[in-house]
Amino acid sequence: MNAPAPRFFAFDNSYVRDLEDFYVRWKPTPASKPVLIRLNESLAVELGADPAALATDEGIAALAGNRLPEGAEPIAQAYAGHQFGGFSPQLGDGRALLLGEVIDRQGRRRDIAFKGSGRTPFSRNGDGKCALGPALREYLISEAMHALGIPTTRALAVVATGDMVRRERALPGAVLTRVAASHVRVGTFEFFATHRGPEQVRQLADYVIARHYPQLADSAQPYLDLLAAVGERQAELVARWLGVGFIHGVMNTDNMTLSGETIDYGPCAFMEAYDPAAVFSSIDRHGRYAYGQQSGIARWNLARLAETLLPLIDPDSDRAVQAATAVIDAFPKHHAAHWLRIFRTKLGLDESGEAAEDRALIDDFLVLLSHNRLDFTLACRALFDAAAGHPARLASLMDSVEGFPVWQGRWQARQPTRSPAALAAMQQANPCYIARNHHVEAALAAAVDHNDLAPFERLLAVIQSPFDERPADAAYGQPASSEFTDHYMTFCGT
Ligand code: AMP
Ligand code: MG
């Protein structure tokens, strides 16, 4: 590697500094002919970087891994994980590298990491690479989630490497630069609990508390409180997913962050027709990670985190199990509270109603959607339109839906009028535009097969402002044909 590139980021690398035995120092594999495909300029500014500098040849060389930016200390992080319920003791960054951390303009510590930057000691049989399509897919969907107000890792850049990646066919390779609150996963705890012991788990837990939950630093029972705090964030995160029809697709414990951000956009998708059993991932044959399973899985993952913390929670193992179990058993209650808050906002219901009655009203609406295979996003948005005085769309959507007039009567009786603020909140909870699968696939195909980034840029612009309806973008608000959706599959490890 050549002399260090200029100082694009003001790195301050706490993971490298504080957690010496938790990673392997490693270097990215240089790309043979890097081309900048996409730079997230506003995110670069947020990180205190100069987008114009990042778009120069030197900047692109840095974003390709060809010249390390000054201050970067690239590492591959060690982690384990439960994948589809089975424990894999040895995963780790097989095709990712953490370049370092910056303090952003709002004072938040953020990781800057590569995905697709070549093999590492954790690559096992993988090639360490990422194809352009999946890199752009992560870019699109993570930015869509961010625009929807959902905690998520972000995408800073995609650089095509000029090298081919061998998949079912040869595909152009890419490096995605990902920004995260951190990359500590439940699987990180599992790795150190399995291979090292309680003292290293404590070191990691102390690091996570300092970085993500500083209010717990002086707690009398910090590790139990950490478990509860992570559970709270995950309970809310999954409720937010459900509110926009998001299916993560591969909720393995190595893909669940301690920070509460959505991470790892592999076989994820937005649901169209409402269906709790909806699943698009090609490898999820039993629907373990279906739309409606996600809160149960988050709780299951939290239990795996709890197991790693038991020795720290109480030296008496029975007492530790009892305390941790109480936290895990509280998860459904927390999740249900977030779910109710989110769906009340979607339906424009204030907090005055009786919780059980509101839950029934919401559930009955969802049952109507699922029995009639109605598009979740369109139907919810039509409720907003009706509440805002434009009932025509709801009427036409529900035209032949048996039972809808009765439901609508209950809905109107429950909340006859709404304040402008309540309507605004309702609008912000019911997007017009999600990253619909057929548009995502069309954009990726144009980029990968025809070198045409225009559909990607157009779709990105649409999903970056999801709540304001624009007649020119009408096509992006429409679901795919059922022939498309019935055969739609997303892929992992791509
Ligand atoms: P994922 O399914 O992306 O969450 O990845 C699960 C594990 O497989 C992680 O340890 C990844 O680093 C690793 N992995 C996935 N794809 C590759 C690849 N192409 N080369 C090396 N490791 C990979
Ligand atoms: Mg992963």
Short mmCIF file of C-alpha atoms and ligand atoms in Angstrom, two decimals:
data_model
loop_
_atom_site.label_atom_id
_atom_site.label_comp_id
_atom_site.label_asym_id
_atom_site.label_seq_id
_atom_site.Cartn_x
_atom_site.Cartn_y
_atom_site.Cartn_z
CA MET A 1 0.00 0.00 0.00
CA ASN A 2 1.19 3.54 -0.80
CA ALA A 3 1.69 6.43 1.58
CA PRO A 4 -1.36 7.28 3.66
CA ALA A 5 -4.10 9.20 1.90
CA PRO A 6 -5.11 12.59 3.23
CA ARG A 7 -7.12 13.09 6.34
CA PHE A 8 -10.68 12.57 5.12
CA PHE A 9 -12.04 11.74 8.58
CA ALA A 10 -10.99 12.75 12.09
CA PHE A 11 -10.68 9.18 13.33
CA ASP A 12 -10.78 8.34 17.02
CA ASN A 13 -10.75 4.57 17.33
CA SER A 14 -12.03 3.48 20.71
CA TYR A 15 -12.65 -0.18 19.81
CA VAL A 16 -9.04 -0.66 18.77
CA ARG A 17 -7.83 1.22 21.82
CA ASP A 18 -10.05 -0.29 24.51
CA LEU A 19 -10.66 -3.87 23.37
CA GLU A 20 -7.25 -5.17 22.42
CA ASP A 21 -8.07 -8.86 22.11
CA PHE A 22 -11.35 -8.47 20.29
CA TYR A 23 -10.22 -8.14 16.71
CA VAL A 24 -7.49 -8.75 14.17
CA ARG A 25 -5.70 -5.89 12.49
CA TRP A 26 -6.11 -6.36 8.77
CA LYS A 27 -5.84 -4.51 5.47
CA PRO A 28 -8.39 -4.19 2.68
CA THR A 29 -7.61 -5.86 -0.64
CA PRO A 30 -6.98 -3.12 -3.20
CA ALA A 31 -9.47 -2.74 -6.03
CA SER A 32 -8.04 -2.89 -9.53
CA LYS A 33 -10.02 -0.02 -11.03
CA PRO A 34 -12.19 1.83 -8.52
CA VAL A 35 -15.08 3.91 -9.80
CA LEU A 36 -17.30 5.93 -7.51
CA ILE A 37 -20.89 4.83 -8.03
CA ARG A 38 -22.59 6.75 -5.25
CA LEU A 39 -21.56 9.07 -2.46
CA ASN A 40 -23.91 10.10 0.32
CA GLU A 41 -22.91 13.74 0.48
CA SER A 42 -25.17 14.76 3.34
CA LEU A 43 -23.98 11.84 5.44
CA ALA A 44 -20.36 12.76 4.65
CA VAL A 45 -21.04 16.27 5.94
CA GLU A 46 -22.69 14.81 9.04
CA LEU A 47 -19.47 12.88 9.67
CA GLY A 48 -17.39 16.03 9.38
CA ALA A 49 -15.92 14.98 6.03
CA ASP A 50 -15.70 17.02 2.82
CA PRO A 51 -17.82 15.33 0.13
CA ALA A 52 -15.90 17.07 -2.65
CA ALA A 53 -12.63 15.64 -1.31
CA LEU A 54 -14.13 12.15 -1.08
CA ALA A 55 -15.14 12.37 -4.75
CA THR A 56 -11.57 13.07 -5.94
CA ASP A 57 -9.31 10.25 -7.14
CA GLU A 58 -7.66 10.20 -3.73
CA GLY A 59 -11.02 10.06 -1.99
CA ILE A 60 -12.18 7.24 -4.22
CA ALA A 61 -8.93 5.37 -3.59
CA ALA A 62 -9.66 5.71 0.13
CA LEU A 63 -13.26 4.50 -0.28
CA ALA A 64 -12.05 1.52 -2.33
CA GLY A 65 -9.54 0.47 0.32
CA ASN A 66 -6.62 1.23 -2.02
CA ARG A 67 -5.09 3.93 0.18
CA LEU A 68 -5.92 3.98 3.83
CA PRO A 69 -7.04 7.39 4.96
CA GLU A 70 -4.88 8.90 7.67
CA GLY A 71 -5.95 7.79 11.12
CA ALA A 72 -7.71 4.63 9.94
CA GLU A 73 -6.78 1.48 11.88
CA PRO A 74 -8.60 -1.24 9.97
CA ILE A 75 -9.65 -4.31 11.90
CA ALA A 76 -11.77 -7.40 11.39
CA GLN A 77 -14.02 -7.84 14.41
CA ALA A 78 -14.54 -11.26 15.98
CA TYR A 79 -18.05 -12.52 16.58
CA ALA A 80 -20.11 -15.69 16.71
CA GLY A 81 -23.85 -16.10 16.25
CA HIS A 82 -26.94 -18.21 16.21
CA GLN A 83 -27.90 -18.63 12.56
CA PHE A 84 -31.44 -19.94 12.03
CA GLY A 85 -31.35 -21.23 15.57
CA GLY A 86 -28.05 -23.12 15.38
CA PHE A 87 -24.88 -21.82 17.01
CA SER A 88 -21.89 -20.92 14.84
CA PRO A 89 -19.04 -20.27 17.26
CA GLN A 90 -16.78 -18.68 14.68
CA LEU A 91 -18.12 -16.00 12.35
CA GLY A 92 -16.56 -12.54 12.43
CA ASP A 93 -15.97 -9.94 9.75
CA GLY A 94 -15.45 -12.23 6.77
CA ARG A 95 -15.87 -9.52 4.19
CA ALA A 96 -16.00 -6.38 6.28
CA LEU A 97 -13.40 -4.19 7.96
CA LEU A 98 -13.89 -1.48 10.53
CA LEU A 99 -11.79 1.46 9.37
CA GLY A 100 -12.30 3.43 12.53
CA GLU A 101 -14.64 5.76 14.35
CA VAL A 102 -15.42 9.43 14.13
CA ILE A 103 -17.33 11.78 16.38
CA ASP A 104 -19.96 13.28 14.11
CA ARG A 105 -21.16 16.88 14.06
CA GLN A 106 -23.79 16.09 16.66
CA GLY A 107 -21.23 14.54 18.98
CA ARG A 108 -22.20 10.93 18.25
CA ARG A 109 -19.52 8.26 17.85
CA ARG A 110 -19.97 6.48 14.51
CA ASP A 111 -18.18 3.48 12.97
CA ILE A 112 -16.98 3.74 9.40
CA ALA A 113 -16.63 0.27 7.89
CA PHE A 114 -16.15 -1.43 4.57
CA LYS A 115 -18.20 -4.32 3.28
CA GLY A 116 -16.73 -6.28 0.39
CA SER A 117 -13.10 -5.27 0.96
CA GLY A 118 -11.63 -8.73 0.61
CA ARG A 119 -10.81 -11.79 2.63
CA THR A 120 -9.94 -11.66 6.33
CA PRO A 121 -8.92 -14.29 8.87
CA PHE A 122 -12.68 -14.78 9.47
CA SER A 123 -13.62 -15.42 5.84
CA ARG A 124 -13.92 -19.20 6.16
CA ASN A 125 -14.86 -20.34 2.63
CA GLY A 126 -16.05 -16.93 1.47
CA ASP A 127 -14.29 -14.69 -1.00
CA GLY A 128 -14.58 -11.58 1.15
CA LYS A 129 -16.29 -9.76 -1.67
CA CYS A 130 -19.56 -8.04 -2.32
CA ALA A 131 -21.28 -7.73 -5.69
CA LEU A 132 -22.44 -4.34 -6.91
CA GLY A 133 -26.16 -5.25 -6.85
CA PRO A 134 -26.30 -6.18 -3.15
CA ALA A 135 -24.16 -3.14 -2.25
CA LEU A 136 -26.63 -0.86 -4.02
CA ARG A 137 -29.49 -2.78 -2.45
CA GLU A 138 -28.14 -2.12 1.03
CA TYR A 139 -27.63 1.52 0.10
CA LEU A 140 -31.23 1.91 -1.07
CA ILE A 141 -32.95 0.05 1.71
CA SER A 142 -30.90 1.45 4.56
CA GLU A 143 -31.50 4.97 3.26
CA ALA A 144 -35.21 4.17 2.89
CA MET A 145 -35.30 3.02 6.51
CA HIS A 146 -33.50 6.15 7.64
CA ALA A 147 -35.97 8.35 5.77
CA LEU A 148 -38.80 6.45 7.45
CA GLY A 149 -37.33 7.42 10.82
CA ILE A 150 -36.14 3.94 11.76
CA PRO A 151 -32.79 3.50 13.52
CA THR A 152 -30.40 1.98 11.00
CA THR A 153 -26.86 1.76 9.79
CA ARG A 154 -26.31 4.14 6.89
CA ALA A 155 -24.57 3.91 3.55
CA LEU A 156 -21.81 6.45 2.88
CA ALA A 157 -20.57 5.25 -0.49
CA VAL A 158 -20.50 2.51 -3.07
CA VAL A 159 -17.37 2.10 -5.16
CA ALA A 160 -17.21 -0.42 -7.99
CA THR A 161 -13.91 -2.26 -7.73
CA GLY A 162 -13.38 -3.12 -11.39
CA ASP A 163 -12.97 -6.75 -10.30
CA MET A 164 -15.47 -9.49 -10.96
CA VAL A 165 -17.09 -11.48 -8.19
CA ARG A 166 -17.97 -15.11 -8.76
CA ARG A 167 -21.55 -15.91 -7.81
CA GLU A 168 -24.01 -17.94 -9.90
CA ARG A 169 -22.57 -15.84 -12.66
CA ALA A 170 -19.68 -13.37 -12.72
CA LEU A 171 -20.81 -10.03 -11.33
CA PRO A 172 -19.12 -6.67 -10.92
CA GLY A 173 -17.69 -6.24 -7.43
CA ALA A 174 -18.11 -3.29 -5.09
CA VAL A 175 -17.15 -1.93 -1.72
CA LEU A 176 -19.91 -0.44 0.39
CA THR A 177 -18.89 2.00 3.10
CA ARG A 178 -21.25 1.57 6.02
CA VAL A 179 -21.74 3.90 8.96
CA ALA A 180 -23.09 2.54 12.24
CA ALA A 181 -23.51 3.62 15.86
CA SER A 182 -21.28 0.58 16.36
CA HIS A 183 -20.95 -2.91 14.96
CA VAL A 184 -21.20 -4.69 18.31
CA ARG A 185 -23.67 -7.52 17.92
CA VAL A 186 -25.28 -10.09 20.19
CA GLY A 187 -22.91 -12.44 18.39
CA THR A 188 -19.93 -10.41 19.62
CA PHE A 189 -20.95 -11.26 23.20
CA GLU A 190 -21.50 -14.88 22.22
CA PHE A 191 -17.99 -15.10 20.79
CA PHE A 192 -16.30 -13.92 23.97
CA ALA A 193 -18.58 -15.89 26.28
CA THR A 194 -17.78 -19.05 24.29
CA HIS A 195 -14.06 -18.68 23.63
CA ARG A 196 -12.80 -16.54 26.49
CA GLY A 197 -14.85 -16.02 29.65
CA PRO A 198 -16.74 -13.68 31.92
CA GLU A 199 -13.91 -11.15 32.32
CA GLN A 200 -13.78 -10.47 28.59
CA VAL A 201 -17.56 -10.35 28.40
CA ARG A 202 -17.44 -7.79 31.20
CA GLN A 203 -14.90 -5.74 29.27
CA LEU A 204 -17.15 -5.77 26.23
CA ALA A 205 -20.25 -4.99 28.28
CA ASP A 206 -18.48 -2.06 29.94
CA TYR A 207 -17.49 -0.79 26.52
CA VAL A 208 -21.07 -1.04 25.25
CA ILE A 209 -22.43 0.69 28.34
CA ALA A 210 -19.96 3.55 27.95
CA ARG A 211 -20.68 3.90 24.26
CA HIS A 212 -24.42 3.26 24.00
CA TYR A 213 -25.94 3.35 27.47
CA PRO A 214 -23.83 5.83 29.50
CA GLN A 215 -26.76 6.42 31.85
CA LEU A 216 -26.12 2.91 33.23
CA ALA A 217 -22.51 3.56 34.22
CA ASP A 218 -23.36 4.11 37.86
CA SER A 219 -26.09 1.52 38.11
CA ALA A 220 -26.04 -0.94 41.01
CA GLN A 221 -26.72 -3.78 38.53
CA PRO A 222 -25.29 -2.51 35.25
CA TYR A 223 -25.33 -5.80 33.33
CA LEU A 224 -28.92 -6.63 34.11
CA ASP A 225 -29.84 -3.05 33.23
CA LEU A 226 -27.86 -3.36 30.01
CA LEU A 227 -29.90 -6.42 29.06
CA ALA A 228 -33.11 -4.54 29.82
CA ALA A 229 -32.00 -1.46 27.89
CA VAL A 230 -31.02 -3.49 24.83
CA GLY A 231 -34.37 -5.26 25.07
CA GLU A 232 -36.18 -1.91 25.18
CA ARG A 233 -34.42 -0.69 22.05
CA GLN A 234 -35.01 -3.92 20.17
CA ALA A 235 -38.65 -4.01 21.25
CA GLU A 236 -39.13 -0.56 19.79
CA LEU A 237 -37.03 -1.25 16.69
CA VAL A 238 -39.05 -4.30 15.70
CA ALA A 239 -42.31 -2.42 16.34
CA ARG A 240 -41.08 0.26 13.96
CA TRP A 241 -40.26 -2.38 11.36
CA LEU A 242 -43.77 -3.76 11.64
CA GLY A 243 -45.18 -0.27 11.21
CA VAL A 244 -43.68 0.02 7.72
CA GLY A 245 -43.99 -3.63 6.69
CA PHE A 246 -40.27 -4.32 6.88
CA ILE A 247 -39.05 -7.90 6.93
CA HIS A 248 -35.40 -8.13 7.95
CA GLY A 249 -35.10 -11.64 6.60
CA VAL A 250 -32.08 -12.88 8.54
CA MET A 251 -32.44 -12.01 12.20
CA ASN A 252 -29.53 -14.16 13.31
CA THR A 253 -27.89 -13.03 16.53
CA ASP A 254 -24.88 -11.80 14.56
CA ASN A 255 -27.24 -9.41 12.80
CA MET A 256 -28.69 -7.85 15.95
CA THR A 257 -26.87 -4.81 17.26
CA LEU A 258 -26.46 -3.72 20.84
CA SER A 259 -27.07 -0.13 19.71
CA GLY A 260 -30.59 -0.88 18.49
CA GLU A 261 -29.89 -0.02 14.87
CA THR A 262 -31.13 -2.18 12.01
CA ILE A 263 -28.10 -3.87 10.47
CA ASP A 264 -27.24 -6.19 7.62
CA TYR A 265 -29.50 -5.64 4.66
CA GLY A 266 -29.28 -9.01 2.99
CA PRO A 267 -32.48 -10.81 2.11
CA CYS A 268 -34.73 -8.08 3.50
CA ALA A 269 -37.84 -6.70 1.81
CA PHE A 270 -40.87 -4.56 2.35
CA MET A 271 -44.11 -6.49 2.48
CA GLU A 272 -46.82 -5.46 0.02
CA ALA A 273 -50.06 -7.44 0.61
CA TYR A 274 -50.48 -7.65 4.37
CA ASP A 275 -49.52 -11.13 5.52
CA PRO A 276 -47.97 -12.03 8.87
CA ALA A 277 -46.41 -15.09 7.20
CA ALA A 278 -44.74 -13.02 4.48
CA VAL A 279 -41.15 -14.05 3.87
CA PHE A 280 -38.99 -13.42 0.83
CA SER A 281 -35.63 -14.85 1.80
CA SER A 282 -34.60 -17.80 -0.36
CA ILE A 283 -32.94 -19.54 2.58
CA ASP A 284 -35.76 -19.04 5.09
CA ARG A 285 -37.73 -22.11 4.07
CA HIS A 286 -39.64 -22.45 7.32
CA GLY A 287 -40.54 -18.81 7.75
CA ARG A 288 -38.50 -18.42 10.93
CA TYR A 289 -37.98 -14.75 10.09
CA ALA A 290 -41.40 -14.00 8.58
CA TYR A 291 -42.97 -10.56 9.13
CA GLY A 292 -45.08 -11.66 12.07
CA GLN A 293 -42.32 -13.71 13.74
CA GLN A 294 -39.92 -10.85 14.21
CA SER A 295 -40.78 -9.78 17.74
CA GLY A 296 -40.63 -13.36 18.99
CA ILE A 297 -37.24 -13.76 17.35
CA ALA A 298 -35.95 -10.52 18.84
CA ARG A 299 -36.91 -11.87 22.24
CA TRP A 300 -35.20 -15.18 21.46
CA ASN A 301 -32.05 -13.29 20.45
CA LEU A 302 -32.22 -11.27 23.66
CA ALA A 303 -32.21 -14.55 25.58
CA ARG A 304 -28.99 -15.50 23.80
CA LEU A 305 -27.48 -12.19 24.92
CA ALA A 306 -28.72 -12.86 28.44
CA GLU A 307 -26.90 -16.20 28.55
CA THR A 308 -23.61 -14.46 27.92
CA LEU A 309 -24.24 -11.97 30.73
CA LEU A 310 -25.40 -14.42 33.42
CA PRO A 311 -22.07 -14.68 35.28
CA LEU A 312 -21.94 -10.88 35.46
CA ILE A 313 -25.53 -10.48 36.57
CA ASP A 314 -25.13 -12.55 39.73
CA PRO A 315 -22.47 -14.97 40.97
CA ASP A 316 -25.32 -17.20 42.10
CA SER A 317 -26.45 -18.78 38.85
CA ASP A 318 -30.04 -19.43 39.95
CA ARG A 319 -30.47 -15.82 40.95
CA ALA A 320 -28.86 -14.68 37.70
CA VAL A 321 -31.21 -16.82 35.62
CA GLN A 322 -34.20 -15.59 37.57
CA ALA A 323 -33.30 -11.93 37.10
CA ALA A 324 -32.50 -12.33 33.41
CA THR A 325 -35.67 -14.33 32.78
CA ALA A 326 -37.77 -11.53 34.25
CA VAL A 327 -36.18 -9.10 31.79
CA ILE A 328 -36.76 -11.40 28.83
CA ASP A 329 -40.32 -12.08 29.89
CA ALA A 330 -40.96 -8.33 29.95
CA PHE A 331 -39.97 -8.03 26.28
CA PRO A 332 -43.42 -8.81 24.79
CA LYS A 333 -45.04 -6.21 27.04
CA HIS A 334 -42.58 -3.51 25.96
CA HIS A 335 -42.90 -4.49 22.33
CA ALA A 336 -46.70 -4.47 22.53
CA ALA A 337 -46.65 -0.98 24.01
CA HIS A 338 -44.48 0.34 21.17
CA TRP A 339 -46.56 -1.50 18.63
CA LEU A 340 -49.75 0.02 20.00
CA ARG A 341 -48.26 3.52 20.02
CA ILE A 342 -47.06 3.17 16.43
CA PHE A 343 -50.27 1.67 15.07
CA ARG A 344 -52.43 4.14 16.97
CA THR A 345 -50.51 6.89 15.21
CA LYS A 346 -50.96 5.13 11.87
CA LEU A 347 -54.70 4.94 12.40
CA GLY A 348 -54.86 8.45 13.82
CA LEU A 349 -56.02 7.32 17.26
CA ASP A 350 -55.12 9.43 20.27
CA GLU A 351 -54.02 7.99 23.61
CA SER A 352 -57.44 8.38 25.21
CA GLY A 353 -58.79 5.03 24.09
CA GLU A 354 -58.79 1.82 26.06
CA ALA A 355 -55.70 -0.16 25.00
CA ALA A 356 -57.45 -3.49 24.49
CA GLU A 357 -60.19 -1.89 22.40
CA ASP A 358 -57.71 0.01 20.25
CA ARG A 359 -55.68 -3.14 19.79
CA ALA A 360 -58.79 -4.95 18.60
CA LEU A 361 -59.65 -2.12 16.22
CA ILE A 362 -56.15 -2.23 14.73
CA ASP A 363 -56.08 -6.03 14.55
CA ASP A 364 -59.46 -6.12 12.83
CA PHE A 365 -58.20 -3.71 10.20
CA LEU A 366 -55.15 -5.89 9.61
CA VAL A 367 -57.36 -8.98 9.34
CA LEU A 368 -59.38 -7.23 6.62
CA LEU A 369 -56.14 -6.47 4.79
CA SER A 370 -54.82 -9.99 5.07
CA HIS A 371 -58.10 -11.68 4.04
CA ASN A 372 -58.29 -9.46 1.00
CA ARG A 373 -54.55 -9.43 0.22
CA LEU A 374 -54.55 -5.66 0.30
CA ASP A 375 -51.38 -3.64 0.10
CA PHE A 376 -50.41 -2.63 3.65
CA THR A 377 -48.75 0.66 2.69
CA LEU A 378 -51.53 1.81 0.34
CA ALA A 379 -54.30 0.87 2.74
CA CYS A 380 -52.74 2.68 5.68
CA ARG A 381 -52.05 5.75 3.57
CA ALA A 382 -55.67 5.69 2.38
CA LEU A 383 -56.75 5.87 6.02
CA PHE A 384 -54.69 9.02 6.36
CA ASP A 385 -56.22 10.46 3.19
CA ALA A 386 -59.69 9.75 4.53
CA ALA A 387 -58.86 11.30 7.89
CA ALA A 388 -57.56 14.36 6.05
CA GLY A 389 -60.86 14.73 4.20
CA HIS A 390 -60.14 12.73 1.02
CA PRO A 391 -62.07 9.49 1.38
CA ALA A 392 -62.20 8.49 -2.30
CA ARG A 393 -59.07 6.36 -2.29
CA LEU A 394 -60.07 4.42 0.80
CA ALA A 395 -63.52 3.88 -0.66
CA SER A 396 -62.18 2.51 -3.93
CA LEU A 397 -59.59 0.32 -2.24
CA MET A 398 -62.16 -1.16 0.13
CA ASP A 399 -64.96 -1.22 -2.40
CA SER A 400 -65.62 -4.92 -2.29
CA VAL A 401 -64.19 -5.71 1.13
CA GLU A 402 -66.83 -7.42 3.18
CA GLY A 403 -66.98 -6.03 6.68
CA PHE A 404 -65.17 -2.82 5.87
CA PRO A 405 -68.16 -0.46 6.32
CA VAL A 406 -68.71 -1.83 9.81
CA TRP A 407 -65.05 -1.43 10.65
CA GLN A 408 -65.02 2.09 9.23
CA GLY A 409 -67.97 2.97 11.42
CA ARG A 410 -66.10 1.81 14.52
CA TRP A 411 -62.98 3.71 13.43
CA GLN A 412 -64.91 6.92 12.89
CA ALA A 413 -66.80 6.57 16.15
CA ARG A 414 -63.56 6.03 18.03
CA GLN A 415 -62.03 9.28 16.77
CA PRO A 416 -64.45 11.58 14.94
CA THR A 417 -62.06 14.55 14.61
CA ARG A 418 -58.32 15.13 14.65
CA SER A 419 -56.15 18.14 15.35
CA PRO A 420 -53.77 19.34 12.62
CA ALA A 421 -50.91 18.02 14.76
CA ALA A 422 -52.52 14.58 14.99
CA LEU A 423 -53.05 14.55 11.23
CA ALA A 424 -49.44 15.54 10.65
CA ALA A 425 -48.32 12.70 12.91
CA MET A 426 -50.61 10.32 11.05
CA GLN A 427 -49.09 11.39 7.74
CA GLN A 428 -45.56 10.84 9.08
CA ALA A 429 -46.53 7.33 10.15
CA ASN A 430 -47.99 6.31 6.79
CA PRO A 431 -45.52 6.59 3.92
CA CYS A 432 -46.60 6.85 0.29
CA TYR A 433 -43.31 5.41 -0.87
CA ILE A 434 -41.41 2.43 0.42
CA ALA A 435 -38.63 0.66 -1.47
CA ARG A 436 -40.95 -1.62 -3.38
CA ASN A 437 -39.34 -4.85 -4.50
CA HIS A 438 -40.02 -4.56 -8.22
CA HIS A 439 -38.59 -1.04 -8.33
CA VAL A 440 -35.55 -2.09 -6.32
CA GLU A 441 -34.90 -5.01 -8.66
CA ALA A 442 -35.38 -2.87 -11.77
CA ALA A 443 -32.98 -0.25 -10.44
CA LEU A 444 -30.33 -2.84 -9.57
CA ALA A 445 -30.69 -4.63 -12.90
CA ALA A 446 -30.23 -1.37 -14.82
CA ALA A 447 -27.15 -0.52 -12.75
CA VAL A 448 -25.54 -3.95 -12.93
CA ASP A 449 -26.53 -5.13 -16.40
CA HIS A 450 -26.59 -1.85 -18.30
CA ASN A 451 -24.36 0.44 -16.29
CA ASP A 452 -27.34 2.76 -16.02
CA LEU A 453 -27.57 4.40 -12.61
CA ALA A 454 -30.52 6.63 -13.51
CA PRO A 455 -33.28 4.31 -12.19
CA PHE A 456 -31.31 3.83 -8.95
CA GLU A 457 -30.91 7.59 -8.47
CA ARG A 458 -34.56 8.19 -9.24
CA LEU A 459 -35.77 5.52 -6.81
CA LEU A 460 -33.38 6.76 -4.14
CA ALA A 461 -34.77 10.29 -4.48
CA VAL A 462 -38.31 8.94 -4.13
CA ILE A 463 -37.70 6.85 -1.04
CA GLN A 464 -35.70 9.63 0.60
CA SER A 465 -38.91 11.62 0.92
CA PRO A 466 -41.49 9.00 1.67
CA PHE A 467 -44.29 10.97 3.27
CA ASP A 468 -45.20 13.67 0.75
CA GLU A 469 -47.31 12.47 -2.11
CA ARG A 470 -46.06 13.58 -5.53
CA PRO A 471 -48.16 12.90 -8.64
CA ALA A 472 -45.01 12.49 -10.74
CA ASP A 473 -43.95 9.59 -8.50
CA ALA A 474 -47.29 7.78 -8.58
CA ALA A 475 -45.80 4.63 -10.12
CA TYR A 476 -43.47 4.22 -7.13
CA GLY A 477 -46.44 4.04 -4.80
CA GLN A 478 -48.03 1.08 -6.55
CA PRO A 479 -47.47 -2.55 -5.62
CA ALA A 480 -45.95 -5.06 -7.99
CA SER A 481 -48.14 -7.47 -9.88
CA SER A 482 -48.99 -10.57 -7.90
CA GLU A 483 -47.05 -12.67 -10.43
CA PHE A 484 -43.94 -10.70 -9.46
CA THR A 485 -44.53 -10.86 -5.73
CA ASP A 486 -45.48 -14.53 -5.66
CA HIS A 487 -42.11 -15.44 -7.13
CA TYR A 488 -40.03 -12.77 -5.48
CA MET A 489 -37.02 -13.96 -3.55
CA THR A 490 -34.15 -12.24 -1.86
CA PHE A 491 -30.75 -13.71 -1.25
CA CYS A 492 -28.28 -13.80 1.57
CA GLY A 493 -24.49 -13.75 1.58
CA THR A 494 -24.59 -12.27 -1.89
P1 AMP B 1 -24.37 -12.43 6.74
O1 AMP B 1 -25.23 -13.52 6.22
O2 AMP B 1 -24.06 -11.37 5.72
O3 AMP B 1 -24.88 -11.85 8.01
O4 AMP B 1 -22.97 -13.08 7.05
C1 AMP B 1 -22.79 -14.12 7.98
C2 AMP B 1 -21.32 -14.42 8.11
O5 AMP B 1 -20.78 -14.84 6.87
C3 AMP B 1 -20.47 -13.24 8.55
O6 AMP B 1 -19.45 -13.73 9.38
C4 AMP B 1 -19.91 -12.73 7.25
O7 AMP B 1 -18.69 -12.04 7.42
C5 AMP B 1 -19.71 -14.00 6.47
N1 AMP B 1 -19.77 -13.79 5.02
C6 AMP B 1 -20.86 -13.53 4.26
N2 AMP B 1 -20.53 -13.40 2.96
C7 AMP B 1 -19.19 -13.58 2.89
C8 AMP B 1 -18.23 -13.58 1.82
N3 AMP B 1 -18.59 -13.36 0.55
N4 AMP B 1 -16.94 -13.80 2.14
C9 AMP B 1 -16.56 -14.03 3.40
N5 AMP B 1 -17.40 -14.06 4.44
C10 AMP B 1 -18.70 -13.84 4.20
MG MG B 2 -24.25 -10.30 9.11
#
